[in-house]
Amino acid sequence: MENKGEINFYWDKIGNRLRNLDKTEVKNIIADYYTNKIKVKDIITKYHLNILSSQLIKEFPPIVVDKKCPYDNEKMIVNLHSRDGLGLSGEPYCPICGHQNSQYCRCENCLEEEKKYLENLRNKVRDTYLVPQEKVKIDNLTLRDKLFLATVLKTGLNEETTKIMGSKLAEGKLSPLAGMDKDVLSSLVSKNIILVDPESSLDAFVDENFPETYYIYKVNYLLNVTGENDNHDQLIGMLEYPKSEEFYLEPKLSLRFWKELALAECKEFLNYRMKAVGFSFNPGKKTNLVLNNLLKNFSIGQIW
Protein backbone atom coordinates (compact mmCIF):
# COMPACT_ATOMS: atom_id res chain seq x y z
CA MET A 1 0.00 0.00 0.00
CA GLU A 2 1.62 3.23 -1.15
CA ASN A 3 1.70 6.10 1.29
CA LYS A 4 0.13 9.02 -0.58
CA GLY A 5 -0.27 11.45 2.28
CA GLU A 6 -2.00 10.92 5.60
CA ILE A 7 -4.37 7.96 5.61
CA ASN A 8 -7.58 8.37 7.57
CA PHE A 9 -8.41 5.15 9.40
CA TYR A 10 -11.85 4.30 10.78
CA TRP A 11 -10.76 3.22 14.22
CA ASP A 12 -14.18 2.10 15.43
CA LYS A 13 -13.90 -1.02 13.28
CA ILE A 14 -10.40 -2.14 14.24
CA GLY A 15 -10.12 -5.84 15.07
CA ASN A 16 -10.31 -6.99 18.69
CA ARG A 17 -6.73 -8.32 18.69
CA LEU A 18 -5.33 -4.89 17.80
CA ARG A 19 -7.82 -2.82 19.78
CA ASN A 20 -5.64 -2.63 22.91
CA LEU A 21 -2.66 -1.20 21.01
CA ASP A 22 -2.25 2.53 20.58
CA LYS A 23 -2.91 4.01 17.16
CA THR A 24 0.75 4.74 16.45
CA GLU A 25 1.68 1.12 17.02
CA VAL A 26 -1.15 -0.06 14.75
CA LYS A 27 0.06 2.32 12.05
CA ASN A 28 3.57 0.90 12.42
CA ILE A 29 2.23 -2.62 12.00
CA ILE A 30 0.37 -1.58 8.84
CA ALA A 31 3.51 0.19 7.54
CA ASP A 32 5.62 -2.93 8.21
CA TYR A 33 3.07 -5.02 6.37
CA TYR A 34 2.57 -2.83 3.28
CA THR A 35 5.59 -0.52 3.00
CA ASN A 36 8.42 -2.48 4.57
CA LYS A 37 7.14 -5.83 3.27
CA ILE A 38 8.05 -7.63 6.47
CA LYS A 39 6.85 -11.22 6.67
CA VAL A 40 3.62 -11.64 8.61
CA LYS A 41 5.10 -14.13 11.09
CA ASP A 42 7.91 -11.69 11.84
CA ILE A 43 5.40 -8.87 12.41
CA ILE A 44 3.50 -11.09 14.85
CA THR A 45 6.71 -11.84 16.72
CA LYS A 46 7.89 -8.23 16.67
CA TYR A 47 4.68 -6.88 18.21
CA HIS A 48 3.91 -9.91 20.38
CA LEU A 49 0.53 -10.51 18.72
CA ASN A 50 -1.63 -13.48 19.61
CA ILE A 51 -3.01 -14.05 16.13
CA LEU A 52 -2.76 -16.43 13.18
CA SER A 53 -0.86 -15.17 10.13
CA SER A 54 -3.95 -15.51 7.96
CA GLN A 55 -5.98 -13.33 10.33
CA LEU A 56 -3.73 -10.28 10.58
CA ILE A 57 -5.14 -8.42 7.57
CA LYS A 58 -8.67 -8.85 8.94
CA GLU A 59 -7.72 -6.96 12.11
CA PHE A 60 -6.63 -3.79 10.29
CA PRO A 61 -9.03 -0.83 10.57
CA PRO A 62 -10.82 0.20 7.35
CA ILE A 63 -9.84 3.36 5.47
CA VAL A 64 -12.16 6.34 5.24
CA VAL A 65 -12.74 7.39 1.60
CA ASP A 66 -14.00 10.59 0.04
CA LYS A 67 -17.54 9.34 -0.57
CA LYS A 68 -20.63 9.89 1.55
CA CYS A 69 -23.58 7.63 2.21
CA PRO A 70 -26.73 9.10 0.63
CA TYR A 71 -28.80 7.93 3.58
CA ASP A 72 -26.66 8.80 6.64
CA ASN A 73 -24.39 11.46 5.10
CA GLU A 74 -21.55 9.52 6.76
CA LYS A 75 -18.18 9.15 5.04
CA MET A 76 -17.84 5.66 3.62
CA ILE A 77 -15.08 3.21 4.44
CA VAL A 78 -13.35 0.38 2.64
CA ASN A 79 -11.49 -2.61 4.02
CA LEU A 80 -7.77 -3.05 3.39
CA HIS A 81 -6.61 -5.78 1.06
CA SER A 82 -3.76 -8.23 1.33
CA ARG A 83 -0.53 -6.82 -0.05
CA ASP A 84 -0.72 -9.34 -2.87
CA GLY A 85 -4.10 -7.91 -3.88
CA LEU A 86 -4.65 -5.47 -6.73
CA GLY A 87 -6.66 -2.88 -4.80
CA LEU A 88 -8.82 -2.16 -1.80
CA SER A 89 -11.00 -5.03 -0.63
CA GLY A 90 -14.49 -4.68 -2.02
CA GLU A 91 -16.78 -1.69 -2.47
CA PRO A 92 -16.78 1.28 -0.06
CA TYR A 93 -19.61 0.94 2.46
CA CYS A 94 -21.32 3.05 5.07
CA PRO A 95 -20.20 2.20 8.62
CA ILE A 96 -23.69 3.06 9.92
CA CYS A 97 -26.10 1.23 7.58
CA GLY A 98 -23.74 -0.81 5.41
CA HIS A 99 -24.87 0.89 2.17
CA GLN A 100 -22.71 0.47 -0.94
CA ASN A 101 -22.94 2.67 -4.02
CA SER A 102 -23.87 -0.29 -6.15
CA GLN A 103 -27.02 -1.46 -7.91
CA TYR A 104 -26.58 -4.74 -6.04
CA CYS A 105 -26.61 -3.16 -2.56
CA ARG A 106 -28.97 -4.97 -0.17
CA CYS A 107 -28.78 -2.66 2.83
CA GLU A 108 -32.03 -1.94 4.66
CA ASN A 109 -32.33 1.52 3.12
CA CYS A 110 -31.89 0.24 -0.43
CA LEU A 111 -34.33 -2.59 0.22
CA GLU A 112 -36.87 -0.05 1.48
CA GLU A 113 -36.31 2.13 -1.60
CA GLU A 114 -36.74 -0.92 -3.84
CA LYS A 115 -39.93 -1.85 -1.99
CA LYS A 116 -41.37 1.65 -2.55
CA TYR A 117 -40.35 1.55 -6.22
CA LEU A 118 -42.02 -1.82 -6.78
CA GLU A 119 -45.14 -0.70 -4.91
CA ASN A 120 -45.33 2.33 -7.19
CA LEU A 121 -45.09 0.10 -10.27
CA ARG A 122 -47.73 -2.25 -8.86
CA ASN A 123 -50.09 0.65 -8.22
CA LYS A 124 -49.65 1.81 -11.82
CA VAL A 125 -50.56 -1.69 -13.04
CA ARG A 126 -53.58 -1.80 -10.76
CA ASP A 127 -54.72 1.66 -11.84
CA THR A 128 -54.56 0.47 -15.45
CA TYR A 129 -56.09 -3.00 -15.17
CA LEU A 130 -58.07 -3.00 -11.93
CA VAL A 131 -60.86 -1.12 -13.66
CA PRO A 132 -64.36 -2.56 -13.19
CA GLN A 133 -65.52 -4.14 -16.44
CA GLU A 134 -69.04 -5.28 -17.07
CA LYS A 135 -69.06 -9.05 -17.21
CA VAL A 136 -69.85 -10.64 -20.55
CA LYS A 137 -72.96 -12.83 -20.41
CA ILE A 138 -72.38 -16.39 -21.52
CA ASP A 139 -75.40 -16.15 -23.82
CA ASN A 140 -73.73 -13.27 -25.68
CA LEU A 141 -70.65 -15.30 -26.58
CA THR A 142 -70.39 -16.25 -30.23
CA LEU A 143 -69.44 -19.77 -31.25
CA ARG A 144 -66.00 -18.46 -32.16
CA ASP A 145 -65.68 -16.88 -28.70
CA LYS A 146 -66.68 -20.15 -27.06
CA LEU A 147 -64.21 -22.14 -29.15
CA PHE A 148 -61.35 -19.74 -28.36
CA LEU A 149 -62.24 -19.53 -24.68
CA ALA A 150 -62.55 -23.30 -24.27
CA THR A 151 -59.07 -23.70 -25.79
CA VAL A 152 -57.58 -21.07 -23.49
CA LEU A 153 -59.21 -22.53 -20.37
CA LYS A 154 -58.15 -26.09 -21.14
CA THR A 155 -54.58 -24.96 -21.74
CA GLY A 156 -54.00 -22.27 -19.13
CA LEU A 157 -56.50 -22.54 -16.25
CA ASN A 158 -54.82 -23.02 -12.86
CA GLU A 159 -55.79 -25.79 -10.45
CA GLU A 160 -57.91 -23.42 -8.36
CA THR A 161 -59.78 -22.35 -11.55
CA THR A 162 -59.25 -18.71 -10.55
CA LYS A 163 -56.71 -17.57 -13.15
CA ILE A 164 -55.52 -18.32 -16.65
CA MET A 165 -51.74 -18.64 -16.39
CA GLY A 166 -49.69 -17.06 -19.16
CA SER A 167 -46.83 -19.49 -18.48
CA LYS A 168 -49.14 -22.47 -19.09
CA LEU A 169 -50.38 -20.90 -22.33
CA ALA A 170 -46.76 -20.52 -23.45
CA GLU A 171 -45.95 -24.15 -22.63
CA GLY A 172 -49.04 -25.50 -24.36
CA LYS A 173 -50.46 -24.87 -27.82
CA LEU A 174 -53.68 -23.00 -28.46
CA SER A 175 -53.49 -23.61 -32.20
CA PRO A 176 -51.16 -25.06 -34.83
CA LEU A 177 -49.49 -21.69 -35.53
CA ALA A 178 -48.01 -19.06 -33.19
CA GLY A 179 -49.78 -16.29 -35.11
CA MET A 180 -53.14 -17.93 -34.45
CA ASP A 181 -52.32 -18.21 -30.73
CA LYS A 182 -51.86 -14.45 -30.58
CA ASP A 183 -55.11 -13.91 -32.51
CA VAL A 184 -56.99 -16.10 -30.02
CA LEU A 185 -55.77 -14.12 -27.01
CA SER A 186 -56.14 -10.75 -28.73
CA SER A 187 -59.73 -11.56 -29.66
CA LEU A 188 -60.72 -12.57 -26.13
CA VAL A 189 -58.97 -9.57 -24.53
CA SER A 190 -60.41 -7.07 -27.01
CA LYS A 191 -63.94 -8.26 -26.16
CA ASN A 192 -63.24 -8.17 -22.39
CA ILE A 193 -63.98 -11.89 -22.20
CA ILE A 194 -60.68 -12.28 -20.37
CA LEU A 195 -58.86 -9.46 -18.58
CA VAL A 196 -55.21 -8.92 -17.72
CA ASP A 197 -54.68 -9.85 -14.08
CA PRO A 198 -53.48 -6.69 -12.25
CA GLU A 199 -51.44 -8.92 -9.92
CA SER A 200 -49.39 -10.38 -12.80
CA SER A 201 -45.62 -10.31 -12.39
CA LEU A 202 -44.16 -6.85 -12.98
CA ASP A 203 -41.68 -8.49 -15.37
CA ALA A 204 -44.62 -9.16 -17.69
CA PHE A 205 -44.93 -5.46 -18.52
CA VAL A 206 -42.64 -3.75 -21.00
CA ASP A 207 -40.58 -0.79 -19.69
CA GLU A 208 -41.51 1.37 -22.64
CA ASN A 209 -45.15 2.42 -22.43
CA PHE A 210 -45.43 0.79 -19.00
CA PRO A 211 -47.82 -0.78 -18.10
CA GLU A 212 -50.04 -0.59 -21.18
CA THR A 213 -47.69 -2.87 -23.15
CA TYR A 214 -47.15 -6.40 -21.90
CA TYR A 215 -45.90 -9.83 -22.92
CA ILE A 216 -48.99 -11.91 -23.69
CA TYR A 217 -47.50 -15.11 -22.24
CA LYS A 218 -46.06 -13.53 -19.08
CA VAL A 219 -49.21 -11.88 -17.76
CA ASN A 220 -52.03 -13.91 -16.25
CA TYR A 221 -55.67 -13.44 -17.19
CA LEU A 222 -58.96 -13.35 -15.31
CA LEU A 223 -62.21 -14.72 -16.67
CA ASN A 224 -64.82 -11.98 -17.16
CA VAL A 225 -67.89 -14.03 -18.06
CA THR A 226 -71.06 -14.52 -16.06
CA GLY A 227 -73.67 -17.26 -16.27
CA GLU A 228 -77.29 -17.60 -15.26
CA ASN A 229 -76.31 -18.12 -11.62
CA ASP A 230 -73.28 -17.50 -9.43
CA ASN A 231 -72.05 -21.10 -9.48
CA HIS A 232 -68.39 -20.66 -10.50
CA ASP A 233 -67.60 -24.36 -10.99
CA GLN A 234 -70.66 -24.86 -13.17
CA LEU A 235 -69.72 -21.83 -15.28
CA ILE A 236 -66.14 -23.09 -15.76
CA GLY A 237 -67.47 -26.48 -16.84
CA MET A 238 -69.81 -24.95 -19.40
CA LEU A 239 -67.06 -22.74 -20.84
CA GLU A 240 -64.28 -25.31 -20.86
CA TYR A 241 -66.50 -27.97 -22.42
CA PRO A 242 -69.09 -26.22 -24.63
CA LYS A 243 -71.91 -28.40 -25.93
CA SER A 244 -71.18 -29.89 -29.33
CA GLU A 245 -74.85 -29.47 -30.25
CA GLU A 246 -74.32 -25.72 -30.51
CA PHE A 247 -71.81 -26.27 -33.30
CA TYR A 248 -74.03 -28.82 -35.08
CA LEU A 249 -76.73 -26.15 -35.28
CA GLU A 250 -74.34 -23.91 -37.24
CA PRO A 251 -72.84 -26.32 -39.79
CA LYS A 252 -71.54 -23.66 -42.21
CA LEU A 253 -69.86 -21.71 -39.43
CA SER A 254 -68.41 -24.86 -37.90
CA LEU A 255 -67.08 -25.97 -41.28
CA ARG A 256 -65.35 -22.61 -41.67
CA PHE A 257 -63.72 -23.09 -38.26
CA TRP A 258 -62.55 -26.54 -39.30
CA LYS A 259 -61.10 -25.25 -42.56
CA GLU A 260 -59.13 -22.54 -40.73
CA LEU A 261 -57.67 -25.08 -38.32
CA ALA A 262 -57.07 -27.68 -41.02
CA LEU A 263 -55.21 -25.13 -43.15
CA ALA A 264 -53.11 -24.13 -40.15
CA GLU A 265 -52.27 -27.77 -39.36
CA CYS A 266 -51.21 -28.39 -42.95
CA LYS A 267 -48.99 -25.28 -42.92
CA GLU A 268 -47.53 -26.33 -39.57
CA PHE A 269 -46.60 -29.74 -40.95
CA LEU A 270 -45.21 -28.20 -44.15
CA ASN A 271 -42.98 -25.88 -42.12
CA TYR A 272 -41.85 -28.81 -40.00
CA ARG A 273 -40.87 -30.90 -43.03
CA MET A 274 -39.10 -28.00 -44.75
CA LYS A 275 -37.02 -27.29 -41.63
CA ALA A 276 -36.21 -31.01 -41.34
CA VAL A 277 -34.48 -30.91 -44.76
CA GLY A 278 -32.81 -27.55 -44.16
CA PHE A 279 -35.09 -25.24 -46.15
CA SER A 280 -36.29 -21.84 -44.96
CA PHE A 281 -39.86 -21.42 -46.16
CA ASN A 282 -42.60 -18.91 -45.44
CA PRO A 283 -46.02 -20.09 -46.72
CA GLY A 284 -47.92 -17.35 -48.52
CA LYS A 285 -51.00 -16.87 -50.68
CA LYS A 286 -50.00 -19.50 -53.24
CA THR A 287 -49.51 -22.14 -50.55
CA ASN A 288 -52.89 -21.25 -49.03
CA LEU A 289 -54.59 -21.66 -52.43
CA VAL A 290 -53.00 -25.08 -52.99
CA LEU A 291 -53.82 -26.36 -49.49
CA ASN A 292 -57.38 -24.99 -49.50
CA ASN A 293 -58.01 -26.75 -52.82
CA LEU A 294 -56.61 -30.02 -51.44
CA LEU A 295 -58.84 -29.74 -48.36
CA LYS A 296 -61.90 -29.89 -50.60
CA ASN A 297 -61.11 -33.49 -51.45
CA PHE A 298 -58.61 -34.86 -48.93
CA SER A 299 -58.29 -35.19 -45.18
CA ILE A 300 -55.47 -33.55 -43.25
CA GLY A 301 -53.70 -36.90 -42.91
CA GLN A 302 -53.89 -37.53 -46.65
CA ILE A 303 -52.48 -34.08 -47.41
CA TRP A 304 -49.59 -34.70 -45.01
CSV table of C-alpha atoms in Angstrom, one decimal:
chain,number,residue,atom,x,y,z
A,1,MET,CA,0.0,0.0,0.0
A,2,GLU,CA,1.6,3.2,-1.2
A,3,ASN,CA,1.7,6.1,1.3
A,4,LYS,CA,0.1,9.0,-0.6
A,5,GLY,CA,-0.3,11.5,2.3
A,6,GLU,CA,-2.0,10.9,5.6
A,7,ILE,CA,-4.4,8.0,5.6
A,8,ASN,CA,-7.6,8.4,7.6
A,9,PHE,CA,-8.4,5.1,9.4
A,10,TYR,CA,-11.8,4.3,10.8
A,11,TRP,CA,-10.8,3.2,14.2
A,12,ASP,CA,-14.2,2.1,15.4
A,13,LYS,CA,-13.9,-1.0,13.3
A,14,ILE,CA,-10.4,-2.1,14.2
A,15,GLY,CA,-10.1,-5.8,15.1
A,16,ASN,CA,-10.3,-7.0,18.7
A,17,ARG,CA,-6.7,-8.3,18.7
A,18,LEU,CA,-5.3,-4.9,17.8
A,19,ARG,CA,-7.8,-2.8,19.8
A,20,ASN,CA,-5.6,-2.6,22.9
A,21,LEU,CA,-2.7,-1.2,21.0
A,22,ASP,CA,-2.3,2.5,20.6
A,23,LYS,CA,-2.9,4.0,17.2
A,24,THR,CA,0.8,4.7,16.5
A,25,GLU,CA,1.7,1.1,17.0
A,26,VAL,CA,-1.2,-0.1,14.8
A,27,LYS,CA,0.1,2.3,12.0
A,28,ASN,CA,3.6,0.9,12.4
A,29,ILE,CA,2.2,-2.6,12.0
A,30,ILE,CA,0.4,-1.6,8.8
A,31,ALA,CA,3.5,0.2,7.5
A,32,ASP,CA,5.6,-2.9,8.2
A,33,TYR,CA,3.1,-5.0,6.4
A,34,TYR,CA,2.6,-2.8,3.3
A,35,THR,CA,5.6,-0.5,3.0
A,36,ASN,CA,8.4,-2.5,4.6
A,37,LYS,CA,7.1,-5.8,3.3
A,38,ILE,CA,8.1,-7.6,6.5
A,39,LYS,CA,6.9,-11.2,6.7
A,40,VAL,CA,3.6,-11.6,8.6
A,41,LYS,CA,5.1,-14.1,11.1
A,42,ASP,CA,7.9,-11.7,11.8
A,43,ILE,CA,5.4,-8.9,12.4
A,44,ILE,CA,3.5,-11.1,14.8
A,45,THR,CA,6.7,-11.8,16.7
A,46,LYS,CA,7.9,-8.2,16.7
A,47,TYR,CA,4.7,-6.9,18.2
A,48,HIS,CA,3.9,-9.9,20.4
A,49,LEU,CA,0.5,-10.5,18.7
A,50,ASN,CA,-1.6,-13.5,19.6
A,51,ILE,CA,-3.0,-14.1,16.1
A,52,LEU,CA,-2.8,-16.4,13.2
A,53,SER,CA,-0.9,-15.2,10.1
A,54,SER,CA,-4.0,-15.5,8.0
A,55,GLN,CA,-6.0,-13.3,10.3
A,56,LEU,CA,-3.7,-10.3,10.6
A,57,ILE,CA,-5.1,-8.4,7.6
A,58,LYS,CA,-8.7,-8.8,8.9
A,59,GLU,CA,-7.7,-7.0,12.1
A,60,PHE,CA,-6.6,-3.8,10.3
A,61,PRO,CA,-9.0,-0.8,10.6
A,62,PRO,CA,-10.8,0.2,7.3
A,63,ILE,CA,-9.8,3.4,5.5
A,64,VAL,CA,-12.2,6.3,5.2
A,65,VAL,CA,-12.7,7.4,1.6
A,66,ASP,CA,-14.0,10.6,0.0
A,67,LYS,CA,-17.5,9.3,-0.6
A,68,LYS,CA,-20.6,9.9,1.5
A,69,CYS,CA,-23.6,7.6,2.2
A,70,PRO,CA,-26.7,9.1,0.6
A,71,TYR,CA,-28.8,7.9,3.6
A,72,ASP,CA,-26.7,8.8,6.6
A,73,ASN,CA,-24.4,11.5,5.1
A,74,GLU,CA,-21.5,9.5,6.8
A,75,LYS,CA,-18.2,9.2,5.0
A,76,MET,CA,-17.8,5.7,3.6
A,77,ILE,CA,-15.1,3.2,4.4
A,78,VAL,CA,-13.3,0.4,2.6
A,79,ASN,CA,-11.5,-2.6,4.0
A,80,LEU,CA,-7.8,-3.0,3.4
A,81,HIS,CA,-6.6,-5.8,1.1
A,82,SER,CA,-3.8,-8.2,1.3
A,83,ARG,CA,-0.5,-6.8,0.0
A,84,ASP,CA,-0.7,-9.3,-2.9
A,85,GLY,CA,-4.1,-7.9,-3.9
A,86,LEU,CA,-4.7,-5.5,-6.7
A,87,GLY,CA,-6.7,-2.9,-4.8
A,88,LEU,CA,-8.8,-2.2,-1.8
A,89,SER,CA,-11.0,-5.0,-0.6
A,90,GLY,CA,-14.5,-4.7,-2.0
A,91,GLU,CA,-16.8,-1.7,-2.5
A,92,PRO,CA,-16.8,1.3,-0.1
A,93,TYR,CA,-19.6,0.9,2.5
A,94,CYS,CA,-21.3,3.0,5.1
A,95,PRO,CA,-20.2,2.2,8.6
A,96,ILE,CA,-23.7,3.1,9.9
A,97,CYS,CA,-26.1,1.2,7.6
A,98,GLY,CA,-23.7,-0.8,5.4
A,99,HIS,CA,-24.9,0.9,2.2
A,100,GLN,CA,-22.7,0.5,-0.9
A,101,ASN,CA,-22.9,2.7,-4.0
A,102,SER,CA,-23.9,-0.3,-6.2
A,103,GLN,CA,-27.0,-1.5,-7.9
A,104,TYR,CA,-26.6,-4.7,-6.0
A,105,CYS,CA,-26.6,-3.2,-2.6
A,106,ARG,CA,-29.0,-5.0,-0.2
A,107,CYS,CA,-28.8,-2.7,2.8
A,108,GLU,CA,-32.0,-1.9,4.7
A,109,ASN,CA,-32.3,1.5,3.1
A,110,CYS,CA,-31.9,0.2,-0.4
A,111,LEU,CA,-34.3,-2.6,0.2
A,112,GLU,CA,-36.9,-0.1,1.5
A,113,GLU,CA,-36.3,2.1,-1.6
A,114,GLU,CA,-36.7,-0.9,-3.8
A,115,LYS,CA,-39.9,-1.8,-2.0
A,116,LYS,CA,-41.4,1.6,-2.6
A,117,TYR,CA,-40.3,1.6,-6.2
A,118,LEU,CA,-42.0,-1.8,-6.8
A,119,GLU,CA,-45.1,-0.7,-4.9
A,120,ASN,CA,-45.3,2.3,-7.2
A,121,LEU,CA,-45.1,0.1,-10.3
A,122,ARG,CA,-47.7,-2.2,-8.9
A,123,ASN,CA,-50.1,0.7,-8.2
A,124,LYS,CA,-49.6,1.8,-11.8
A,125,VAL,CA,-50.6,-1.7,-13.0
A,126,ARG,CA,-53.6,-1.8,-10.8
A,127,ASP,CA,-54.7,1.7,-11.8
A,128,THR,CA,-54.6,0.5,-15.4
A,129,TYR,CA,-56.1,-3.0,-15.2
A,130,LEU,CA,-58.1,-3.0,-11.9
A,131,VAL,CA,-60.9,-1.1,-13.7
A,132,PRO,CA,-64.4,-2.6,-13.2
A,133,GLN,CA,-65.5,-4.1,-16.4
A,134,GLU,CA,-69.0,-5.3,-17.1
A,135,LYS,CA,-69.1,-9.0,-17.2
A,136,VAL,CA,-69.9,-10.6,-20.6
A,137,LYS,CA,-73.0,-12.8,-20.4
A,138,ILE,CA,-72.4,-16.4,-21.5
A,139,ASP,CA,-75.4,-16.2,-23.8
A,140,ASN,CA,-73.7,-13.3,-25.7
A,141,LEU,CA,-70.7,-15.3,-26.6
A,142,THR,CA,-70.4,-16.2,-30.2
A,143,LEU,CA,-69.4,-19.8,-31.2
A,144,ARG,CA,-66.0,-18.5,-32.2
A,145,ASP,CA,-65.7,-16.9,-28.7
A,146,LYS,CA,-66.7,-20.2,-27.1
A,147,LEU,CA,-64.2,-22.1,-29.2
A,148,PHE,CA,-61.4,-19.7,-28.4
A,149,LEU,CA,-62.2,-19.5,-24.7
A,150,ALA,CA,-62.5,-23.3,-24.3
A,151,THR,CA,-59.1,-23.7,-25.8
A,152,VAL,CA,-57.6,-21.1,-23.5
A,153,LEU,CA,-59.2,-22.5,-20.4
A,154,LYS,CA,-58.1,-26.1,-21.1
A,155,THR,CA,-54.6,-25.0,-21.7
A,156,GLY,CA,-54.0,-22.3,-19.1
A,157,LEU,CA,-56.5,-22.5,-16.2
A,158,ASN,CA,-54.8,-23.0,-12.9
A,159,GLU,CA,-55.8,-25.8,-10.4
A,160,GLU,CA,-57.9,-23.4,-8.4
A,161,THR,CA,-59.8,-22.4,-11.6
A,162,THR,CA,-59.2,-18.7,-10.6
A,163,LYS,CA,-56.7,-17.6,-13.2
A,164,ILE,CA,-55.5,-18.3,-16.7
A,165,MET,CA,-51.7,-18.6,-16.4
A,166,GLY,CA,-49.7,-17.1,-19.2
A,167,SER,CA,-46.8,-19.5,-18.5
A,168,LYS,CA,-49.1,-22.5,-19.1
A,169,LEU,CA,-50.4,-20.9,-22.3
A,170,ALA,CA,-46.8,-20.5,-23.5
A,171,GLU,CA,-46.0,-24.1,-22.6
A,172,GLY,CA,-49.0,-25.5,-24.4
A,173,LYS,CA,-50.5,-24.9,-27.8
A,174,LEU,CA,-53.7,-23.0,-28.5
A,175,SER,CA,-53.5,-23.6,-32.2
A,176,PRO,CA,-51.2,-25.1,-34.8
A,177,LEU,CA,-49.5,-21.7,-35.5
A,178,ALA,CA,-48.0,-19.1,-33.2
A,179,GLY,CA,-49.8,-16.3,-35.1
A,180,MET,CA,-53.1,-17.9,-34.4
A,181,ASP,CA,-52.3,-18.2,-30.7
A,182,LYS,CA,-51.9,-14.4,-30.6
A,183,ASP,CA,-55.1,-13.9,-32.5
A,184,VAL,CA,-57.0,-16.1,-30.0
A,185,LEU,CA,-55.8,-14.1,-27.0
A,186,SER,CA,-56.1,-10.7,-28.7
A,187,SER,CA,-59.7,-11.6,-29.7
A,188,LEU,CA,-60.7,-12.6,-26.1
A,189,VAL,CA,-59.0,-9.6,-24.5
A,190,SER,CA,-60.4,-7.1,-27.0
A,191,LYS,CA,-63.9,-8.3,-26.2
A,192,ASN,CA,-63.2,-8.2,-22.4
A,193,ILE,CA,-64.0,-11.9,-22.2
A,194,ILE,CA,-60.7,-12.3,-20.4
A,195,LEU,CA,-58.9,-9.5,-18.6
A,196,VAL,CA,-55.2,-8.9,-17.7
A,197,ASP,CA,-54.7,-9.8,-14.1
A,198,PRO,CA,-53.5,-6.7,-12.3
A,199,GLU,CA,-51.4,-8.9,-9.9
A,200,SER,CA,-49.4,-10.4,-12.8
A,201,SER,CA,-45.6,-10.3,-12.4
A,202,LEU,CA,-44.2,-6.8,-13.0
A,203,ASP,CA,-41.7,-8.5,-15.4
A,204,ALA,CA,-44.6,-9.2,-17.7
A,205,PHE,CA,-44.9,-5.5,-18.5
A,206,VAL,CA,-42.6,-3.7,-21.0
A,207,ASP,CA,-40.6,-0.8,-19.7
A,208,GLU,CA,-41.5,1.4,-22.6
A,209,ASN,CA,-45.1,2.4,-22.4
A,210,PHE,CA,-45.4,0.8,-19.0
A,211,PRO,CA,-47.8,-0.8,-18.1
A,212,GLU,CA,-50.0,-0.6,-21.2
A,213,THR,CA,-47.7,-2.9,-23.2
A,214,TYR,CA,-47.2,-6.4,-21.9
A,215,TYR,CA,-45.9,-9.8,-22.9
A,216,ILE,CA,-49.0,-11.9,-23.7
A,217,TYR,CA,-47.5,-15.1,-22.2
A,218,LYS,CA,-46.1,-13.5,-19.1
A,219,VAL,CA,-49.2,-11.9,-17.8
A,220,ASN,CA,-52.0,-13.9,-16.2
A,221,TYR,CA,-55.7,-13.4,-17.2
A,222,LEU,CA,-59.0,-13.3,-15.3
A,223,LEU,CA,-62.2,-14.7,-16.7
A,224,ASN,CA,-64.8,-12.0,-17.2
A,225,VAL,CA,-67.9,-14.0,-18.1
A,226,THR,CA,-71.1,-14.5,-16.1
A,227,GLY,CA,-73.7,-17.3,-16.3
A,228,GLU,CA,-77.3,-17.6,-15.3
A,229,ASN,CA,-76.3,-18.1,-11.6
A,230,ASP,CA,-73.3,-17.5,-9.4
A,231,ASN,CA,-72.0,-21.1,-9.5
A,232,HIS,CA,-68.4,-20.7,-10.5
A,233,ASP,CA,-67.6,-24.4,-11.0
A,234,GLN,CA,-70.7,-24.9,-13.2
A,235,LEU,CA,-69.7,-21.8,-15.3
A,236,ILE,CA,-66.1,-23.1,-15.8
A,237,GLY,CA,-67.5,-26.5,-16.8
A,238,MET,CA,-69.8,-24.9,-19.4
A,239,LEU,CA,-67.1,-22.7,-20.8
A,240,GLU,CA,-64.3,-25.3,-20.9
A,241,TYR,CA,-66.5,-28.0,-22.4
A,242,PRO,CA,-69.1,-26.2,-24.6
A,243,LYS,CA,-71.9,-28.4,-25.9
A,244,SER,CA,-71.2,-29.9,-29.3
A,245,GLU,CA,-74.9,-29.5,-30.3
A,246,GLU,CA,-74.3,-25.7,-30.5
A,247,PHE,CA,-71.8,-26.3,-33.3
A,248,TYR,CA,-74.0,-28.8,-35.1
A,249,LEU,CA,-76.7,-26.1,-35.3
A,250,GLU,CA,-74.3,-23.9,-37.2
A,251,PRO,CA,-72.8,-26.3,-39.8
A,252,LYS,CA,-71.5,-23.7,-42.2
A,253,LEU,CA,-69.9,-21.7,-39.4
A,254,SER,CA,-68.4,-24.9,-37.9
A,255,LEU,CA,-67.1,-26.0,-41.3
A,256,ARG,CA,-65.4,-22.6,-41.7
A,257,PHE,CA,-63.7,-23.1,-38.3
A,258,TRP,CA,-62.5,-26.5,-39.3
A,259,LYS,CA,-61.1,-25.3,-42.6
A,260,GLU,CA,-59.1,-22.5,-40.7
A,261,LEU,CA,-57.7,-25.1,-38.3
A,262,ALA,CA,-57.1,-27.7,-41.0
A,263,LEU,CA,-55.2,-25.1,-43.2
A,264,ALA,CA,-53.1,-24.1,-40.1
A,265,GLU,CA,-52.3,-27.8,-39.4
A,266,CYS,CA,-51.2,-28.4,-43.0
A,267,LYS,CA,-49.0,-25.3,-42.9
A,268,GLU,CA,-47.5,-26.3,-39.6
A,269,PHE,CA,-46.6,-29.7,-40.9
A,270,LEU,CA,-45.2,-28.2,-44.2
A,271,ASN,CA,-43.0,-25.9,-42.1
A,272,TYR,CA,-41.8,-28.8,-40.0
A,273,ARG,CA,-40.9,-30.9,-43.0
A,274,MET,CA,-39.1,-28.0,-44.7
A,275,LYS,CA,-37.0,-27.3,-41.6
A,276,ALA,CA,-36.2,-31.0,-41.3
A,277,VAL,CA,-34.5,-30.9,-44.8
A,278,GLY,CA,-32.8,-27.6,-44.2
A,279,PHE,CA,-35.1,-25.2,-46.2
A,280,SER,CA,-36.3,-21.8,-45.0
A,281,PHE,CA,-39.9,-21.4,-46.2
A,282,ASN,CA,-42.6,-18.9,-45.4
A,283,PRO,CA,-46.0,-20.1,-46.7
A,284,GLY,CA,-47.9,-17.3,-48.5
A,285,LYS,CA,-51.0,-16.9,-50.7
A,286,LYS,CA,-50.0,-19.5,-53.2
A,287,THR,CA,-49.5,-22.1,-50.5
A,288,ASN,CA,-52.9,-21.2,-49.0
A,289,LEU,CA,-54.6,-21.7,-52.4
A,290,VAL,CA,-53.0,-25.1,-53.0
A,291,LEU,CA,-53.8,-26.4,-49.5
A,292,ASN,CA,-57.4,-25.0,-49.5
A,293,ASN,CA,-58.0,-26.7,-52.8
A,294,LEU,CA,-56.6,-30.0,-51.4
A,295,LEU,CA,-58.8,-29.7,-48.4
A,296,LYS,CA,-61.9,-29.9,-50.6
A,297,ASN,CA,-61.1,-33.5,-51.5
A,298,PHE,CA,-58.6,-34.9,-48.9
A,299,SER,CA,-58.3,-35.2,-45.2
A,300,ILE,CA,-55.5,-33.6,-43.2
A,301,GLY,CA,-53.7,-36.9,-42.9
A,302,GLN,CA,-53.9,-37.5,-46.6
A,303,ILE,CA,-52.5,-34.1,-47.4
A,304,TRP,CA,-49.6,-34.7,-45.0
